[in-house]
XYZ file of C-alpha atoms in Angstrom:
707
model
C -77.008 78.048 -51.193
C -77.003 75.582 -54.085
C -74.430 73.438 -52.349
C -76.768 72.850 -49.402
C -79.545 71.714 -51.703
C -77.147 69.268 -53.268
C -76.222 68.081 -49.783
C -79.805 67.373 -48.960
C -80.395 65.676 -52.218
C -77.333 63.587 -51.689
C -78.609 62.574 -48.276
C -81.983 61.733 -49.756
C -80.320 59.696 -52.415
C -78.255 57.853 -49.794
C -81.347 57.264 -47.723
C -83.118 55.810 -50.667
C -80.182 53.539 -51.532
C -80.065 49.883 -50.597
C -77.678 50.583 -47.790
C -79.918 53.255 -46.291
C -82.879 50.848 -46.284
C -81.071 47.993 -44.633
C -82.632 46.675 -41.445
C -80.352 45.517 -38.617
C -81.278 42.644 -36.320
C -80.245 42.433 -32.660
C -79.751 38.682 -32.749
C -77.213 38.588 -35.584
C -74.557 37.344 -33.178
C -76.711 34.363 -32.232
C -77.110 33.289 -35.845
C -73.327 33.555 -36.373
C -73.636 35.905 -39.291
C -70.485 37.836 -39.906
C -72.129 41.168 -40.720
C -68.961 43.272 -40.211
C -66.973 41.120 -42.622
C -67.188 43.821 -45.365
C -66.148 46.512 -42.874
C -63.045 44.626 -41.963
C -62.111 43.861 -45.573
C -59.769 46.339 -47.264
C -61.465 48.967 -49.495
C -61.753 48.109 -53.178
C -63.502 49.470 -56.293
C -66.731 47.896 -57.526
C -66.678 45.921 -60.742
C -69.179 48.469 -62.169
C -67.102 51.552 -61.386
C -65.491 51.719 -64.778
C -68.841 51.246 -66.595
C -70.470 54.009 -64.462
C -67.676 56.456 -65.184
C -67.843 55.760 -68.858
C -71.585 56.348 -68.971
C -71.383 59.509 -66.915
C -68.557 60.969 -68.939
C -70.200 60.093 -72.281
C -73.516 61.511 -71.291
C -71.990 64.757 -69.951
C -70.160 65.276 -73.203
C -73.155 64.695 -75.426
C -75.338 67.094 -73.332
C -78.425 65.411 -74.638
C -81.825 66.283 -73.194
C -83.508 63.986 -70.934
C -85.785 61.542 -72.632
C -88.884 60.189 -71.166
C -89.174 56.677 -70.152
C -91.921 54.278 -71.186
C -93.864 55.214 -68.066
C -95.283 58.729 -67.884
C -94.676 59.056 -64.114
C -90.902 58.713 -64.524
C -90.167 61.915 -66.545
C -88.518 64.740 -64.634
C -88.543 68.217 -66.198
C -85.320 70.105 -66.386
C -84.645 72.757 -63.835
C -83.335 76.173 -64.170
C -80.025 75.184 -62.557
C -79.462 72.328 -65.001
C -79.103 73.170 -68.699
C -80.921 70.947 -71.090
C -77.715 69.794 -72.591
C -76.816 67.898 -69.413
C -80.224 66.203 -69.066
C -80.532 62.683 -70.271
C -83.182 60.106 -70.295
C -82.311 56.846 -68.656
C -84.074 53.787 -67.432
C -84.078 53.058 -63.765
C -81.505 50.474 -64.265
C -79.268 52.807 -66.262
C -79.846 55.663 -63.862
C -78.924 53.535 -60.897
C -75.939 52.210 -62.749
C -74.747 55.690 -63.633
C -75.077 57.093 -60.098
C -71.778 57.303 -58.140
C -73.686 56.778 -54.906
C -74.792 53.382 -55.965
C -71.378 52.337 -57.407
C -70.402 50.855 -54.066
C -73.447 48.555 -53.924
C -72.179 45.936 -56.354
C -68.929 45.787 -54.415
C -70.785 44.963 -51.214
C -73.434 42.431 -52.535
C -74.210 40.603 -55.693
C -74.662 42.842 -58.728
C -77.944 41.448 -60.012
C -79.711 41.615 -56.660
C -78.733 45.277 -56.059
C -79.920 46.337 -59.538
C -83.301 44.695 -59.010
C -83.752 46.462 -55.705
C -82.794 49.916 -57.166
C -85.253 49.414 -60.000
C -87.994 48.603 -57.509
C -87.221 51.810 -55.515
C -87.128 54.150 -58.508
C -89.665 52.653 -60.854
C -91.814 55.770 -60.710
C -89.353 58.634 -60.702
C -86.540 59.157 -63.103
C -83.808 61.229 -61.686
C -82.086 63.431 -64.150
C -78.868 64.698 -62.610
C -77.366 67.873 -63.919
C -73.722 67.958 -64.849
C -72.829 70.008 -61.778
C -74.180 67.297 -59.477
C -72.410 64.721 -61.438
C -69.206 66.714 -61.242
C -69.657 67.094 -57.479
C -70.348 63.480 -57.053
C -67.310 62.659 -59.177
C -65.205 65.076 -57.096
C -66.526 63.518 -53.965
C -65.818 60.142 -55.282
C -62.433 61.144 -56.539
C -61.645 62.828 -53.228
C -62.759 59.750 -51.325
C -60.809 57.569 -53.708
C -57.660 59.708 -53.303
C -58.024 59.719 -49.507
C -58.725 55.979 -49.591
C -55.628 55.434 -51.728
C -53.648 57.761 -49.441
C -54.969 55.899 -46.455
C -54.192 52.569 -48.095
C -50.728 53.806 -49.039
C -50.221 55.188 -45.476
C -51.554 51.971 -44.040
C -49.173 50.022 -46.267
C -46.316 52.235 -45.295
C -47.328 52.032 -41.650
C -47.505 48.230 -41.943
C -44.148 48.160 -43.613
C -42.766 50.462 -40.896
C -44.313 48.298 -38.224
C -42.927 45.196 -39.887
C -39.511 46.850 -40.121
C -39.809 47.885 -36.486
C -40.880 44.404 -35.579
C -37.998 42.939 -37.577
C -35.616 45.444 -36.036
C -36.924 44.744 -32.568
C -36.792 40.993 -33.286
C -33.214 41.320 -34.607
C -32.233 43.479 -31.712
C -33.876 41.037 -29.276
C -32.107 38.147 -31.050
C -28.789 39.954 -30.859
C -29.397 40.836 -27.224
C -30.340 37.198 -26.567
C -27.104 36.128 -28.308
C -25.154 38.636 -26.278
C -26.919 37.452 -23.166
C -26.120 33.828 -24.019
C -22.493 34.767 -24.769
C -22.283 36.744 -21.542
C -23.842 33.861 -19.655
C -21.476 31.358 -21.314
C -18.551 33.651 -20.591
C -19.640 34.007 -17.023
C -20.015 30.214 -16.689
C -16.645 29.700 -18.266
C -15.076 32.242 -15.883
C -16.839 30.573 -12.942
C -15.596 27.149 -14.160
C -12.084 28.555 -14.551
C -12.246 30.148 -11.130
C -13.584 26.916 -9.642
C -10.928 24.923 -11.422
C -8.245 27.306 -10.216
C -9.593 27.063 -6.669
C -9.647 23.295 -6.915
C -6.171 23.143 -8.350
C -4.952 25.531 -5.672
C -6.652 23.526 -2.957
C -5.238 20.319 -4.511
C -1.758 21.807 -4.578
C -2.150 22.981 -1.013
C -3.473 19.557 0.063
C -0.685 17.874 -1.841
C 1.860 20.185 -0.263
C 0.336 19.567 3.126
C 0.419 15.845 2.459
C 4.026 16.001 1.361
C 4.799 18.059 4.462
C 3.052 15.521 6.642
C 4.902 12.709 4.903
C 8.184 14.507 5.390
C 7.369 15.106 9.035
C 6.324 11.489 9.410
C 9.529 10.328 7.757
C 11.530 12.679 9.964
C 9.708 11.541 13.076
C 10.066 7.885 12.000
C 13.768 8.439 11.409
C 14.150 10.122 14.792
C 12.148 7.406 16.470
C 14.144 4.682 14.666
C 17.317 6.436 15.713
C 16.138 6.673 19.293
C 14.976 3.107 19.224
C 18.328 1.951 17.850
C 20.151 3.992 20.412
C 17.961 2.587 23.175
C 18.409 -0.890 21.804
C 22.119 -0.437 21.551
C 22.186 1.018 25.040
C 20.167 -1.941 26.272
C 22.411 -4.366 24.442
C 25.496 -2.657 25.863
C 24.003 -2.807 29.320
C 23.064 -6.458 28.854
C 26.506 -7.109 27.470
C 28.135 -5.394 30.427
C 25.852 -7.226 32.812
C 26.585 -10.488 31.073
C 30.309 -9.785 31.194
C 30.078 -8.827 34.834
C 28.152 -12.029 35.606
C 30.561 -14.097 33.521
C 33.505 -12.517 35.254
C 31.874 -12.973 38.630
C 31.079 -16.581 37.856
C 34.580 -17.082 36.514
C 35.975 -15.593 39.707
C 33.624 -17.753 41.795
C 34.656 -20.857 39.864
C 38.262 -19.782 40.419
C 37.619 -19.492 44.108
C 36.040 -22.932 44.196
C 38.951 -24.446 42.262
C 41.406 -22.771 44.642
C 39.433 -24.053 47.638
C 39.400 -27.538 46.149
C 43.131 -27.400 45.519
C 43.820 -26.054 48.992
C 41.731 -28.845 50.541
C 43.558 -31.447 48.398
C 46.917 -30.022 49.428
C 45.831 -29.962 53.069
C 44.927 -33.624 52.842
C 48.529 -34.324 52.025
C 49.495 -33.120 55.499
C 48.731 -35.790 58.090
C 49.555 -34.691 61.648
C 49.740 -38.332 62.801
C 52.006 -39.329 59.950
C 55.259 -40.956 61.163
C 57.759 -41.884 58.548
C 59.133 -45.402 59.186
C 62.584 -44.307 58.331
C 62.323 -40.816 59.946
C 60.416 -41.264 63.215
C 61.690 -37.938 64.486
C 59.959 -35.779 61.898
C 56.882 -33.888 63.207
C 54.351 -32.598 60.712
C 51.887 -31.132 63.153
C 53.092 -27.542 62.532
C 52.462 -27.929 58.784
C 49.034 -29.399 59.533
C 48.022 -26.484 61.800
C 49.074 -23.909 59.287
C 47.250 -25.794 56.465
C 44.050 -25.846 58.520
C 44.349 -22.087 59.077
C 44.755 -21.473 55.347
C 41.736 -23.660 54.583
C 39.623 -21.703 57.091
C 40.710 -18.417 55.568
C 39.720 -19.550 52.021
C 36.338 -20.904 53.252
C 35.612 -17.642 55.024
C 36.376 -15.621 51.899
C 34.121 -17.790 49.775
C 31.293 -17.596 52.305
C 31.566 -13.812 52.473
C 31.539 -13.358 48.712
C 28.585 -15.721 48.299
C 26.521 -13.585 50.617
C 27.653 -10.419 48.850
C 26.934 -11.692 45.292
C 29.994 -12.291 43.157
C 33.625 -12.170 44.321
C 35.814 -9.270 43.474
C 39.295 -9.326 42.069
C 40.692 -8.621 45.535
C 38.956 -11.712 46.892
C 40.491 -13.787 44.078
C 43.941 -12.284 44.790
C 43.598 -13.116 48.515
C 42.628 -16.723 47.794
C 45.440 -17.067 45.310
C 47.891 -15.810 47.939
C 46.478 -18.376 50.348
C 46.963 -21.047 47.666
C 50.513 -19.940 47.126
C 51.121 -20.127 50.809
C 49.639 -23.627 50.977
C 51.784 -24.719 48.030
C 54.829 -23.190 49.798
C 53.853 -25.045 52.964
C 53.573 -28.330 51.109
C 56.854 -27.582 49.349
C 58.613 -26.910 52.662
C 57.250 -30.113 54.090
C 58.334 -32.099 51.074
C 61.829 -30.500 51.177
C 62.212 -31.374 54.792
C 61.225 -34.942 54.168
C 63.469 -35.051 51.056
C 66.445 -33.721 53.008
C 66.033 -36.354 55.710
C 65.640 -39.058 53.128
C 68.761 -37.910 51.238
C 70.791 -38.285 54.391
C 69.549 -41.816 54.808
C 69.971 -42.674 51.094
C 73.700 -43.411 51.112
C 73.392 -45.578 54.141
C 70.533 -47.568 52.740
C 71.692 -48.159 49.128
C 72.103 -51.862 49.478
C 68.768 -52.208 51.211
C 67.272 -50.197 48.367
C 68.680 -52.558 45.814
C 67.136 -55.468 47.584
C 63.815 -53.672 47.739
C 64.083 -52.995 43.998
C 64.573 -56.595 43.336
C 61.638 -57.496 45.453
C 59.520 -54.921 43.636
C 60.520 -56.324 40.241
C 59.539 -59.784 41.384
C 56.145 -58.445 42.454
C 55.621 -56.748 39.103
C 56.405 -59.940 37.248
C 53.887 -61.789 39.379
C 51.244 -59.144 38.583
C 52.006 -59.379 34.867
C 51.524 -63.100 34.907
C 48.206 -62.899 36.754
C 45.217 -62.883 34.146
C 42.893 -59.868 34.247
C 39.206 -60.822 34.360
C 37.422 -60.004 31.042
C 34.660 -57.409 31.075
C 31.367 -58.465 29.569
C 30.173 -56.014 26.865
C 27.057 -54.105 27.702
C 24.030 -54.097 25.471
C 23.243 -50.985 23.396
C 21.501 -48.397 25.387
C 18.480 -47.089 23.596
C 18.630 -43.332 23.345
C 15.640 -41.095 23.944
C 15.901 -38.120 21.720
C 12.721 -36.244 22.516
C 10.609 -38.653 20.500
C 12.701 -38.424 17.326
C 12.858 -41.740 15.474
C 13.619 -40.785 11.833
C 16.840 -39.078 10.876
C 17.351 -36.690 7.994
C 18.429 -37.976 4.597
C 22.053 -38.716 4.031
C 22.328 -36.224 1.142
C 20.767 -33.534 3.313
C 23.230 -34.148 6.090
C 26.113 -34.008 3.626
C 24.855 -30.676 2.329
C 24.430 -29.397 5.888
C 27.994 -30.481 6.814
C 29.457 -28.864 3.664
C 27.871 -25.562 4.604
C 29.170 -25.797 8.138
C 32.653 -26.638 6.899
C 32.505 -23.643 4.507
C 31.552 -21.403 7.423
C 34.424 -22.740 9.596
C 36.848 -22.183 6.731
C 35.566 -18.622 6.310
C 36.099 -17.970 10.036
C 39.594 -19.399 9.860
C 40.415 -17.258 6.794
C 40.015 -14.017 8.718
C 41.389 -15.151 12.055
C 44.344 -12.827 11.579
C 41.953 -9.855 11.411
C 39.955 -10.845 14.517
C 42.943 -11.917 16.684
C 45.217 -8.975 15.865
C 45.906 -6.690 18.830
C 46.990 -3.712 16.735
C 44.791 -0.654 17.289
C 44.653 0.248 13.624
C 43.579 -3.252 12.639
C 40.984 -3.203 15.392
C 39.549 0.047 13.988
C 39.440 -1.437 10.489
C 37.619 -4.534 11.900
C 35.097 -2.335 13.731
C 34.455 -0.137 10.659
C 33.948 -3.197 8.417
C 31.538 -4.769 10.913
C 29.499 -1.560 11.111
C 29.457 -1.135 7.331
C 28.128 -4.678 6.988
C 25.558 -4.669 9.827
C 24.121 -1.134 9.873
C 22.570 -1.171 6.355
C 20.837 -4.469 7.140
C 19.392 -2.950 10.306
C 17.980 -0.090 8.256
C 15.909 -2.310 5.921
C 12.212 -1.518 6.127
C 9.089 -1.435 3.948
C 8.804 2.373 3.891
C 9.829 2.879 0.213
C 11.391 0.935 -2.592
C 13.957 3.684 -3.256
C 15.276 3.245 0.289
C 15.709 -0.505 -0.232
C 17.550 0.239 -3.481
C 19.943 2.568 -1.725
C 20.650 0.002 0.949
C 21.185 -2.726 -1.671
C 23.560 -0.578 -3.656
C 25.520 0.274 -0.495
C 25.932 -3.400 0.444
C 26.776 -4.414 -3.112
C 29.383 -1.664 -3.444
C 30.979 -2.787 -0.184
C 31.190 -6.387 -1.342
C 32.477 -5.275 -4.749
C 35.510 -3.563 -3.217
C 34.246 -0.028 -3.610
C 34.508 2.574 -0.889
C 31.338 3.382 1.124
C 30.520 5.803 3.893
C 29.751 4.369 7.291
C 29.530 6.399 10.492
C 31.143 9.383 8.771
C 34.159 7.380 7.684
C 35.227 5.870 4.337
C 35.316 2.078 4.542
C 36.443 -0.560 1.984
C 37.183 -4.277 2.162
C 40.513 -3.600 0.434
C 41.835 -2.001 3.638
C 42.782 -5.471 4.869
C 43.545 -8.689 2.947
C 41.043 -10.591 5.045
C 38.418 -7.838 4.992
C 36.192 -9.387 2.285
C 35.818 -12.777 4.061
C 35.155 -10.957 7.361
C 32.369 -8.828 5.681
C 30.877 -11.953 4.006
C 30.558 -13.686 7.354
C 29.282 -10.731 9.328
C 26.749 -9.803 6.617
C 25.294 -13.281 6.536
C 25.257 -13.422 10.318
C 23.380 -10.080 10.447
C 20.736 -11.247 7.929
C 19.973 -14.317 10.048
C 19.948 -12.243 13.206
C 17.378 -9.929 11.676
C 15.163 -12.914 10.992
C 15.715 -14.122 14.567
C 14.832 -10.788 16.133
C 13.097 -8.365 13.747
C 10.976 -10.861 11.757
C 10.098 -12.763 14.894
C 8.542 -9.564 16.298
C 7.143 -8.142 13.030
C 6.258 -10.792 10.458
C 5.857 -8.232 7.653
C 9.570 -7.368 7.913
C 10.487 -10.744 6.343
C 9.806 -9.554 2.790
C 12.027 -6.391 2.515
C 14.846 -8.236 4.311
C 14.443 -11.311 2.110
C 14.391 -9.378 -1.221
C 17.637 -7.612 -0.328
C 19.219 -10.890 0.855
C 18.088 -12.631 -2.344
C 19.588 -9.907 -4.504
C 22.938 -10.004 -2.643
C 22.868 -13.825 -2.801
C 22.411 -13.712 -6.570
C 25.437 -11.400 -7.113
C 27.612 -12.891 -4.318
C 26.827 -16.614 -3.906
C 29.221 -17.073 -1.043
C 27.054 -14.802 1.099
C 24.079 -17.118 0.384
C 26.052 -20.186 1.538
C 27.022 -18.414 4.747
C 23.402 -17.321 5.284
C 22.340 -20.983 5.083
C 25.158 -22.048 7.399
C 24.183 -19.479 10.081
C 20.490 -20.334 9.620
C 21.069 -24.070 9.973
C 23.268 -23.557 13.005
C 20.771 -21.364 14.836
C 17.671 -23.158 13.536
C 18.419 -26.805 12.632
C 14.774 -27.235 11.668
C 15.435 -25.154 8.531
C 17.566 -28.017 7.168
C 15.309 -29.862 8.318
C 17.453 -31.685 10.887
C 16.648 -32.905 14.377
C 19.959 -33.259 16.217
C 20.250 -36.546 18.143
C 21.443 -36.692 21.704
C 24.930 -38.166 22.063
C 26.004 -39.930 25.166
C 28.262 -37.813 27.307
C 26.963 -34.502 25.922
C 25.988 -32.030 28.651
C 22.325 -31.182 28.702
C 23.031 -27.448 28.305
C 25.171 -28.093 25.246
C 22.473 -30.260 23.688
C 19.898 -27.585 24.253
C 22.130 -25.156 22.373
C 22.426 -27.655 19.521
C 18.587 -27.763 19.327
C 18.511 -23.994 18.982
C 17.701 -22.969 22.535
C 19.501 -20.068 24.160
C 21.180 -21.031 27.454
C 22.292 -18.230 29.819
C 23.638 -18.824 33.311
C 22.652 -22.466 33.055
C 19.026 -21.384 32.382
C 17.287 -22.435 29.155
C 14.980 -19.862 27.555
C 11.215 -20.221 27.694
C 9.450 -22.329 25.037
C 7.408 -19.382 23.749
C 10.533 -17.294 23.134
C 12.194 -20.261 21.485
C 9.277 -20.829 19.093
C 9.121 -17.111 18.352
C 12.791 -17.052 17.204
C 12.450 -20.258 15.168
C 9.264 -18.861 13.555
C 11.101 -15.602 12.557
C 13.987 -17.526 10.905
C 11.627 -19.945 9.057
C 9.556 -16.981 7.805
C 12.720 -15.283 6.553
C 13.787 -18.469 4.782
C 10.303 -18.949 3.204
C 10.405 -15.319 1.905
C 13.940 -15.691 0.491
C 13.085 -18.724 -1.663
C 10.173 -16.966 -3.404
C 11.556 -13.420 -3.888
C 14.055 -12.019 -6.397
C 15.675 -8.603 -6.604
C 13.542 -6.730 -9.224
C 16.530 -4.963 -10.750
C 18.616 -8.083 -11.217
C 19.319 -10.193 -14.265
C 15.980 -11.656 -15.407
C 17.667 -14.424 -17.398
C 19.350 -15.919 -14.319
C 17.640 -18.477 -12.125
C 16.984 -17.957 -8.434
C 20.059 -19.078 -6.506
C 17.886 -20.858 -3.945
C 14.361 -20.969 -5.384
C 11.012 -22.660 -4.713
C 12.471 -26.104 -5.416
C 14.306 -25.956 -2.119
C 11.062 -24.922 -0.379
C 9.322 -27.985 -1.868
C 12.260 -30.196 -0.736
C 12.068 -28.740 2.779
C 8.302 -29.349 3.014
C 8.628 -32.927 1.689
C 11.405 -33.821 4.121
C 9.504 -32.299 7.082
C 6.581 -34.599 6.260
C 8.958 -37.592 5.997
C 10.224 -37.054 9.515
C 8.545 -37.775 12.859
C 6.913 -34.531 14.138
C 8.017 -32.708 17.276
C 5.486 -31.477 19.741
C 4.703 -27.751 19.319
C 7.696 -27.214 16.993
C 6.506 -28.949 13.861
C 3.004 -27.411 13.860
C 4.455 -23.931 14.409
C 7.016 -24.149 11.626
C 4.608 -25.680 9.098
C 2.051 -22.944 9.723
C 4.690 -20.211 9.380
C 6.222 -21.708 6.244
C 2.831 -22.273 4.465
C 1.431 -18.851 5.423
C 4.499 -17.078 3.898
C 5.296 -19.379 0.939
C 2.068 -21.264 0.368
C 0.738 -18.852 -2.278
C 3.971 -19.088 -4.345
C 4.077 -22.878 -4.059
C 0.394 -23.132 -5.053
C 1.002 -21.076 -8.248
C 4.140 -23.075 -9.120
C 3.167 -26.685 -8.328
C -0.680 -26.367 -8.522
C -2.251 -29.820 -8.246
C 0.747 -31.413 -6.556
C 0.722 -28.786 -3.880
C -3.000 -29.373 -3.125
C -2.200 -33.061 -2.794
C 0.499 -32.140 -0.314
C -1.968 -30.115 1.747
C -4.458 -32.989 1.712
C -1.697 -35.317 2.950
C -0.931 -32.940 5.801
C -4.599 -32.674 6.837
C -5.529 -36.271 6.461
C -2.413 -38.027 7.733
C 0.396 -35.864 9.094
C -1.890 -33.667 11.159
C -3.081 -36.627 13.250
C 0.481 -37.702 13.920
C 1.207 -34.173 15.243
C -1.993 -34.216 17.265
C -1.059 -37.572 18.865
C 2.134 -36.210 20.424
C 0.808 -32.722 21.352
C -0.064 -32.139 24.994
C -2.912 -29.994 26.147
C -0.797 -26.928 26.876
C 0.603 -26.808 23.329
C -2.652 -26.946 21.318
C -2.427 -23.325 20.125
C -0.021 -23.916 17.266
C -1.875 -27.139 16.283
C -5.226 -25.297 16.060
C -3.678 -22.455 13.972
C -2.361 -25.029 11.498
C -5.721 -26.842 11.386
C -7.727 -23.685 10.746
C -5.288 -22.588 8.032
C -5.504 -25.945 6.183
C -9.326 -26.089 6.399
C -9.682 -22.504 5.195
C -7.358 -22.955 2.224
C -8.801 -26.301 1.162
C -12.338 -24.974 1.471
C -11.632 -21.888 -0.677
C -9.233 -23.664 -3.043
C -6.896 -20.698 -2.638
C -4.053 -19.567 -0.396
C -4.107 -15.811 0.204
C -1.103 -13.588 -0.305
C 0.897 -13.184 2.901
C 0.659 -9.947 4.813
C 3.526 -7.601 4.136
C 4.224 -8.825 0.586
C 5.685 -6.135 -1.658
C 3.405 -5.040 -4.532
C 4.769 -3.725 -7.818
C 3.764 -0.155 -6.867
C 6.169 -0.389 -3.890
C 9.181 -0.062 -6.179
C 7.862 3.141 -7.718
C 7.793 4.933 -4.381
């Protein structure tokens, strides 16, 4: 078939082209030549394609015969299949340029080099292509071009589709990432919310549990305090009953002794050998025998009761009956003697007158006789436990004024205390409870509790009705009720210092702040507090009572502040403990003020009195064990406040104590009383070394009043 001939010719033409004659080297990779660069580049038309098409089209239209080239060997005769009109004569260069098979060569390599190679290959033969071949080649080329364009367009569309898919996938991945981030953030937020809710729930549960524990603690503390108060009251009642029993027993025993003494004295008046000079017939032996019997009876009763313990009321009644009998016996004896003398009186009147005259003469002689003068004794030097310096006169006047005010207050409500009416007794008991119970309830548990106690005491003193023991109480129930409450309230404050503060030093501050607030609103209570404090602890004045001649030792011990029971003086440790508690209460009162009071008013008994007390203590001779103890307690409680107020002057005072006064205390202190002295020494050295006095334990911070 003609088409197969064209195919072979086409293959021959391709074989003879520059591409068909290319030689390939196996070591092109080693030289780094990029041989496949043109294969990877996108398809494109050669720069000669337009020129080739123009030449082919123009030659086919002219149908000119082939012309012979300048070389005879290059002429090709026309064939039977190709009409002469399609034959044309071209040079090798023009033939190569007009061939569609060679149109791709300039696009792959440089144009001039490819043309020179084609001319060298076809310098002998001149190919004259018929119009059919040209048409086939054009169709092939056009078909390839269309498929190339379609492939290029499909590739472009595929690339755009891939790019769109990539963009879509990228957008979808981005959106999914955003959704994932949002979901993750939401999950974290939910977890945070759940965790926060769990924490808040646990916090609420813990807070509720804490409040429950606090409430249980308060309830238990209240129950324990109530039990302790009941036990303390029971103990006090028992002690009071025991004390009353002992006092009654001792009183009965003293009564028995006095009866015995009187019986013995009466018995001495009966002399069995007595013979009256005027009545020789009177016999007193019967009276003497009965008197001796009565004396033996009384002595036996006393001996029996001494072995048994204390006498009973029956024993006292028996001895009193014996005394009455003895008195009756003496009376009978005297009446008998008087009767006999009366009978003799009328008969002896004249003799009596003469005796009277003689007696008058004797008295005149005695009056004329001079009495020998008594030589005055020298002043006996008093030993007052080493005291040689008295308190200042102004201090003693102030002390006496407070004691007089206290005595006047006691006298003002004597009608209330001495009244035997049951209704008045109930009023007195209710007022005493209303004044003392709130003071006993003072503690450092919470500021709100202190405020309730303060308001209750203030309302009572202001004449308002308050609840005490389930009953309504007011000082207006009796005209002397207010003075009675003043006195009992002040007495209770000092007693708390003597007992509660002595055992628990931290209790001084809540008691002192309430006492200071009441003092500020009711100054008379403050004066009575000082009077009670000075009476129980004269060292708070400071005042060392001197021993007066004729004063019993027990009474003098009471004046010094010791407790004397059954002629026994309390131990020194217990005495110092009570004095320490009262001094600590006094030191806390002078530095504290009620936080809800009038800020513009001055303290009714402020730090100036503390400075005065300290200065007067240093101006007086020290007492062994007492002075060191009280100085330490006072400085530990009030030292920080005095330091802030007086600053340099206070440090000078401490240096004076350490350098001078301490040695004076040390000189009079015995070996068994060195504990208080060493505490004072360590305190002074520590404060002077650090240049600071720490806050006392138990002081009330500002947060206390918010509880």
